[in-house]
CSV table of C-alpha atoms in Angstrom, one decimal:
chain,number,residue,atom,x,y,z
A,1,MET,CA,0.0,0.2,0.1
A,2,CYS,CA,3.1,2.2,0.7
A,3,SER,CA,6.6,2.6,0.0
A,4,SER,CA,9.7,4.4,1.2
A,5,ALA,CA,12.9,5.8,-0.6
A,6,ASN,CA,14.8,2.7,1.0
A,7,ALA,CA,12.5,0.0,-0.6
A,8,TYR,CA,11.9,-1.5,-3.8
A,9,ASP,CA,7.8,-1.8,-2.9
A,10,VAL,CA,5.8,-0.2,-5.6
A,11,ALA,CA,2.6,1.5,-3.8
A,12,VAL,CA,-0.7,0.7,-4.5
A,13,PRO,CA,-4.1,2.1,-4.0
A,14,ASP,CA,-5.1,0.9,-0.5
A,15,PHE,CA,-8.4,-0.4,0.8
A,16,THR,CA,-9.5,2.9,2.0
A,17,PHE,CA,-10.5,3.7,-1.8
A,18,HIS,CA,-12.7,0.9,-1.4
A,19,HIS,CA,-14.3,1.0,2.3
A,20,TYR,CA,-12.7,2.5,5.3
A,21,PRO,CA,-15.3,2.0,8.4
A,22,GLY,CA,-13.1,3.8,10.8
A,23,LYS,CA,-14.2,7.3,9.3
A,24,LEU,CA,-17.7,7.1,10.0
A,25,HIS,CA,-19.6,5.9,13.2
A,26,HIS,CA,-22.5,3.7,11.4
A,27,VAL,CA,-21.2,0.1,10.2
A,28,GLY,CA,-22.4,-0.6,7.2
A,29,ALA,CA,-22.4,3.0,5.4
A,30,ASN,CA,-20.8,3.1,2.3
A,31,THR,CA,-17.1,4.7,3.3
A,32,SER,CA,-15.6,4.8,0.2
A,33,TRP,CA,-13.2,7.6,-0.8
A,34,ALA,CA,-15.5,8.1,-4.0
A,35,ARG,CA,-18.5,8.6,-1.3
A,36,LEU,CA,-16.5,10.4,1.6
A,37,ALA,CA,-14.6,12.7,-0.8
A,38,PRO,CA,-17.7,14.9,-2.1
A,39,ALA,CA,-19.2,14.8,1.6
A,40,ILE,CA,-15.9,16.3,2.8
A,41,ALA,CA,-15.5,18.8,0.2
A,42,ALA,CA,-19.4,19.9,0.9
A,43,ARG,CA,-18.9,20.4,4.6
A,44,ALA,CA,-15.7,22.2,3.6
A,45,ARG,CA,-17.7,24.9,1.5
A,46,GLU,CA,-19.9,25.4,4.5
A,47,LEU,CA,-17.1,26.5,6.4
A,48,PRO,CA,-15.1,30.1,4.9
A,49,TRP,CA,-11.5,30.3,6.6
A,50,ARG,CA,-12.6,33.1,8.8
A,51,THR,CA,-15.1,30.5,10.7
A,52,ARG,CA,-12.8,27.9,11.2
A,53,ARG,CA,-10.9,27.0,14.4
A,54,PRO,CA,-7.7,28.4,14.9
A,55,VAL,CA,-6.4,25.4,15.8
A,56,LEU,CA,-3.9,22.6,15.2
A,57,PHE,CA,-6.2,19.4,14.9
A,58,TRP,CA,-5.6,15.9,15.1
A,59,ARG,CA,-7.5,12.5,15.7
A,60,GLY,CA,-6.4,9.2,15.2
A,61,CYS,CA,-6.1,5.7,16.9
A,62,VAL,CA,-2.8,5.9,19.2
A,63,ARG,CA,-2.9,1.8,20.1
A,64,GLY,CA,-0.2,-0.1,18.5
A,65,SER,CA,2.0,3.0,16.8
A,66,ARG,CA,4.9,4.1,18.7
A,67,ILE,CA,5.2,7.1,16.7
A,68,ARG,CA,1.7,8.4,18.1
A,69,SER,CA,2.0,6.8,21.5
A,70,ARG,CA,5.1,9.0,21.9
A,71,LEU,CA,4.0,12.3,20.1
A,72,VAL,CA,0.2,12.5,21.1
A,73,PRO,CA,0.7,13.0,24.7
A,74,LEU,CA,3.3,15.5,24.1
A,75,LEU,CA,1.2,17.4,21.9
A,76,GLN,CA,-1.7,17.1,24.5
A,77,ARG,CA,0.6,18.5,27.2
A,78,LEU,CA,1.6,21.3,24.8
A,79,GLY,CA,-2.2,22.0,24.4
A,80,ARG,CA,-2.7,22.6,28.0
A,81,ASP,CA,0.7,24.0,28.7
A,82,ASP,CA,1.3,26.4,25.8
A,83,VAL,CA,-1.3,29.0,24.3
A,84,SER,CA,1.1,29.9,21.2
A,85,VAL,CA,-0.2,26.7,19.1
A,86,PRO,CA,-3.7,26.2,20.0
A,87,ILE,CA,-3.9,22.4,19.9
A,88,ASP,CA,-6.7,19.9,19.8
A,89,ALA,CA,-5.2,16.3,19.9
A,90,HIS,CA,-7.1,13.2,21.1
A,91,ASP,CA,-7.0,9.3,20.7
A,92,SER,CA,-10.1,8.3,18.7
A,93,GLY,CA,-9.6,4.9,19.3
A,94,TYR,CA,-9.8,2.0,17.0
A,95,PHE,CA,-12.3,2.4,14.4
A,96,GLY,CA,-13.5,5.4,16.3
A,97,ARG,CA,-14.8,3.9,19.5
A,98,SER,CA,-13.9,6.7,21.7
A,99,ARG,CA,-15.9,9.6,22.9
A,100,ASP,CA,-13.2,11.9,21.4
A,101,TYR,CA,-14.1,10.6,17.9
A,102,VAL,CA,-14.9,13.2,15.5
A,103,PRO,CA,-16.6,12.3,11.9
A,104,VAL,CA,-14.0,12.7,9.3
A,105,ASP,CA,-15.8,15.7,7.8
A,106,ARG,CA,-16.0,17.6,11.0
A,107,GLN,CA,-12.1,18.0,11.1
A,108,CYS,CA,-12.7,20.7,8.2
A,109,ASP,CA,-13.8,23.0,11.2
A,110,ALA,CA,-10.3,23.5,11.9
A,111,ARG,CA,-7.6,25.7,9.8
A,112,PHE,CA,-4.6,23.3,10.6
A,113,LEU,CA,-4.8,19.7,10.5
A,114,LEU,CA,-1.8,17.3,11.9
A,115,HIS,CA,-0.8,14.5,10.0
A,116,LEU,CA,1.1,11.7,11.8
A,117,ASP,CA,2.0,8.4,10.6
A,118,GLY,CA,0.7,5.5,12.4
A,119,ASN,CA,2.0,2.0,12.3
A,120,ALA,CA,3.8,2.8,8.8
A,121,TYR,CA,2.0,5.3,6.7
A,122,SER,CA,-1.4,7.0,7.5
A,123,ALA,CA,-4.0,6.7,4.9
A,124,SER,CA,-5.8,9.7,6.4
A,125,LEU,CA,-3.9,12.3,4.3
A,126,LYS,CA,-6.4,12.7,1.6
A,127,TYR,CA,-9.1,13.1,4.0
A,128,LYS,CA,-7.5,16.2,5.6
A,129,LEU,CA,-6.3,17.7,2.4
A,130,ALA,CA,-10.0,17.4,1.1
A,131,CYS,CA,-11.1,19.8,3.7
A,132,GLY,CA,-9.1,22.5,2.3
A,133,SER,CA,-7.3,23.2,5.5
A,134,VAL,CA,-3.7,23.6,6.2
A,135,VAL,CA,-2.2,20.0,6.7
A,136,VAL,CA,0.9,20.1,8.8
A,137,VAL,CA,2.7,16.8,8.1
A,138,VAL,CA,5.3,15.8,10.7
A,139,GLY,CA,8.5,14.0,8.6
A,140,SER,CA,7.2,10.7,7.2
A,141,PRO,CA,9.7,8.1,5.1
A,142,PHE,CA,6.6,6.8,3.6
A,143,HIS,CA,4.6,7.5,0.4
A,144,GLU,CA,1.4,6.5,-1.2
A,145,TRP,CA,1.0,6.0,-4.7
A,146,TRP,CA,-0.4,9.5,-5.5
A,147,TYR,CA,2.5,11.6,-3.3
A,148,ALA,CA,4.3,12.1,-6.5
A,149,GLY,CA,2.1,15.1,-7.1
A,150,LEU,CA,2.4,16.5,-3.8
A,151,ARG,CA,4.5,19.5,-3.4
A,152,GLU,CA,5.8,20.9,0.1
A,153,GLY,CA,4.8,24.4,0.6
A,154,VAL,CA,2.2,24.1,-2.3
A,155,HIS,CA,-0.1,21.5,-1.2
A,156,TYR,CA,0.9,21.2,2.4
A,157,VAL,CA,3.6,22.2,4.9
A,158,ARG,CA,6.1,19.7,6.5
A,159,VAL,CA,8.1,19.7,10.1
A,160,ASP,CA,10.5,17.2,10.9
A,161,GLY,CA,9.6,15.2,13.8
A,162,PRO,CA,11.8,13.7,16.7
A,163,ASN,CA,13.6,10.2,16.2
A,164,VAL,CA,10.9,8.1,18.2
A,165,TRP,CA,13.1,5.0,18.4
A,166,ARG,CA,15.1,6.6,21.1
A,167,ASP,CA,14.3,6.9,24.9
A,168,ASP,CA,11.3,9.2,26.1
A,169,ALA,CA,13.5,11.8,27.4
A,170,ALA,CA,15.4,12.2,24.0
A,171,ILE,CA,12.1,12.2,22.3
A,172,ALA,CA,10.7,14.8,24.7
A,173,ALA,CA,14.0,17.1,24.4
A,174,GLU,CA,14.0,17.0,20.5
A,175,TRP,CA,10.5,17.7,20.6
A,176,SER,CA,10.9,20.7,22.7
A,177,ASP,CA,14.1,22.0,21.0
A,178,LYS,CA,13.1,21.6,17.4
A,179,THR,CA,9.8,20.0,16.2
A,180,LEU,CA,7.4,22.6,18.8
A,181,PRO,CA,9.2,25.5,17.3
A,182,ALA,CA,8.7,24.4,14.1
A,183,LEU,CA,5.1,23.9,14.4
A,184,SER,CA,4.9,27.3,16.2
A,185,ALA,CA,6.7,29.0,13.0
A,186,VAL,CA,4.3,27.3,10.9
A,187,VAL,CA,1.2,28.5,12.7
A,188,ALA,CA,2.4,32.0,13.2
A,189,ASN,CA,3.6,32.2,9.6
A,190,LEU,CA,0.1,31.3,8.2
A,191,SER,CA,-1.7,33.2,10.8
A,192,THR,CA,-0.6,36.4,11.8
A,193,THR,CA,-0.2,38.4,8.6
A,194,ALA,CA,-2.6,39.4,6.1
A,195,ASP,CA,-0.1,37.5,3.4
A,196,GLY,CA,0.3,34.5,5.8
A,197,ARG,CA,-3.1,34.0,5.8
A,198,ARG,CA,-3.9,34.3,1.9
A,199,ARG,CA,-0.7,31.6,1.5
A,200,ALA,CA,-2.7,29.5,4.1
A,201,ARG,CA,-6.0,29.4,2.3
A,202,ARG,CA,-4.0,28.9,-1.2
A,203,ILE,CA,-2.3,26.0,0.0
A,204,GLY,CA,-5.5,24.7,1.5
A,205,ALA,CA,-7.1,25.1,-2.0
A,206,ASN,CA,-4.2,23.2,-3.7
A,207,GLY,CA,-4.1,20.6,-1.4
A,208,GLN,CA,-7.9,20.2,-1.5
A,209,ARG,CA,-8.0,20.1,-5.4
A,210,LEU,CA,-5.1,17.5,-5.5
A,211,ALA,CA,-7.3,15.3,-3.1
A,212,LEU,CA,-10.2,15.5,-4.9
A,213,SER,CA,-8.7,14.5,-8.4
A,214,LEU,CA,-8.0,10.9,-6.9
A,215,ASP,CA,-10.6,9.2,-8.8
A,216,ALA,CA,-10.8,6.2,-10.7
A,217,ASP,CA,-9.3,7.9,-13.6
A,218,ALA,CA,-6.1,8.9,-11.7
A,219,MET,CA,-5.5,5.1,-10.5
A,220,ALA,CA,-5.9,3.8,-14.3
A,221,CYS,CA,-3.6,6.5,-15.1
A,222,TYR,CA,-1.1,5.5,-12.4
A,223,TRP,CA,-1.3,1.9,-13.3
A,224,THR,CA,-0.6,2.5,-16.9
A,225,ALA,CA,2.5,4.6,-16.0
A,226,VAL,CA,3.5,1.7,-13.6
A,227,LEU,CA,2.9,-1.0,-16.4
A,228,VAL,CA,4.9,1.3,-19.1
A,229,LYS,CA,7.7,1.5,-16.8
A,230,TYR,CA,7.8,-2.3,-15.9
A,231,VAL,CA,7.6,-3.2,-19.4
A,232,ALA,CA,10.7,-0.9,-20.2
A,233,LEU,CA,12.6,-2.5,-17.0
A,234,LEU,CA,11.7,-6.1,-18.3
A,235,ALA,CA,12.9,-5.4,-21.8
A,236,ARG,CA,16.3,-4.1,-20.2
A,237,LEU,CA,16.4,-7.4,-18.2
A,238,GLN,CA,15.6,-9.6,-21.2
A,239,GLU,CA,18.4,-7.8,-23.1
A,240,ALA,CA,21.2,-8.1,-20.1
A,241,ALA,CA,20.3,-11.7,-20.0
A,242,ALA,CA,20.8,-12.2,-23.7
A,243,LEU,CA,24.0,-10.3,-23.8
A,244,GLN,CA,25.2,-12.5,-20.7
A,245,SER,CA,24.2,-15.7,-22.4
A,246,ALA,CA,26.0,-14.6,-25.7
A,247,SER,CA,29.1,-14.1,-23.8
């Protein structure tokens, strides 16, 4: 479903394009991307930028994720102790089984949406982009099949996250010294001046357009490109094998 720079895997469209029950409370609802994308966009249209909450918002399942289990408590502590970056971050539980669960289209109420990896990649990026809010990605080595179309500073903004494979004290120190100032700078740069707010709306709109373009035609185009490249690679391998046999 995802790949990374140090892997040979070919990223493929994941299950969420067909069904993602964790994104809605009612079991059995149509939770395909084709159904949810226009619903999210419709909600976003009801929320002009000036009416959205000026907070950095995150919901997701913490259980089983080393990254989230380390970072979410730090985010919550920051939300209590520091008003420079208003934060609303809570564990929504597995398949939304938590009182802190928020329906996927309600995250559009916030101007800034935080994106954190899960056990590997997180499939929620397209849902956040579809809101037209500014998506702040905490550095990730993973990519989905459509990430080649993403441009930092155009469709989203990015901050480097701490190395979560270190001990808790080191993670907290790196968070305080590096990640938190970066988050503060992003929110401030896109909130405190008229130019910054215009840039924020532009980034949100660009990200939304990209997310809403991820339809069946886009997937077909992707698979065509993958197969064309595979055919060219196979031809080179066959040519190399033929030269080796001839020698």
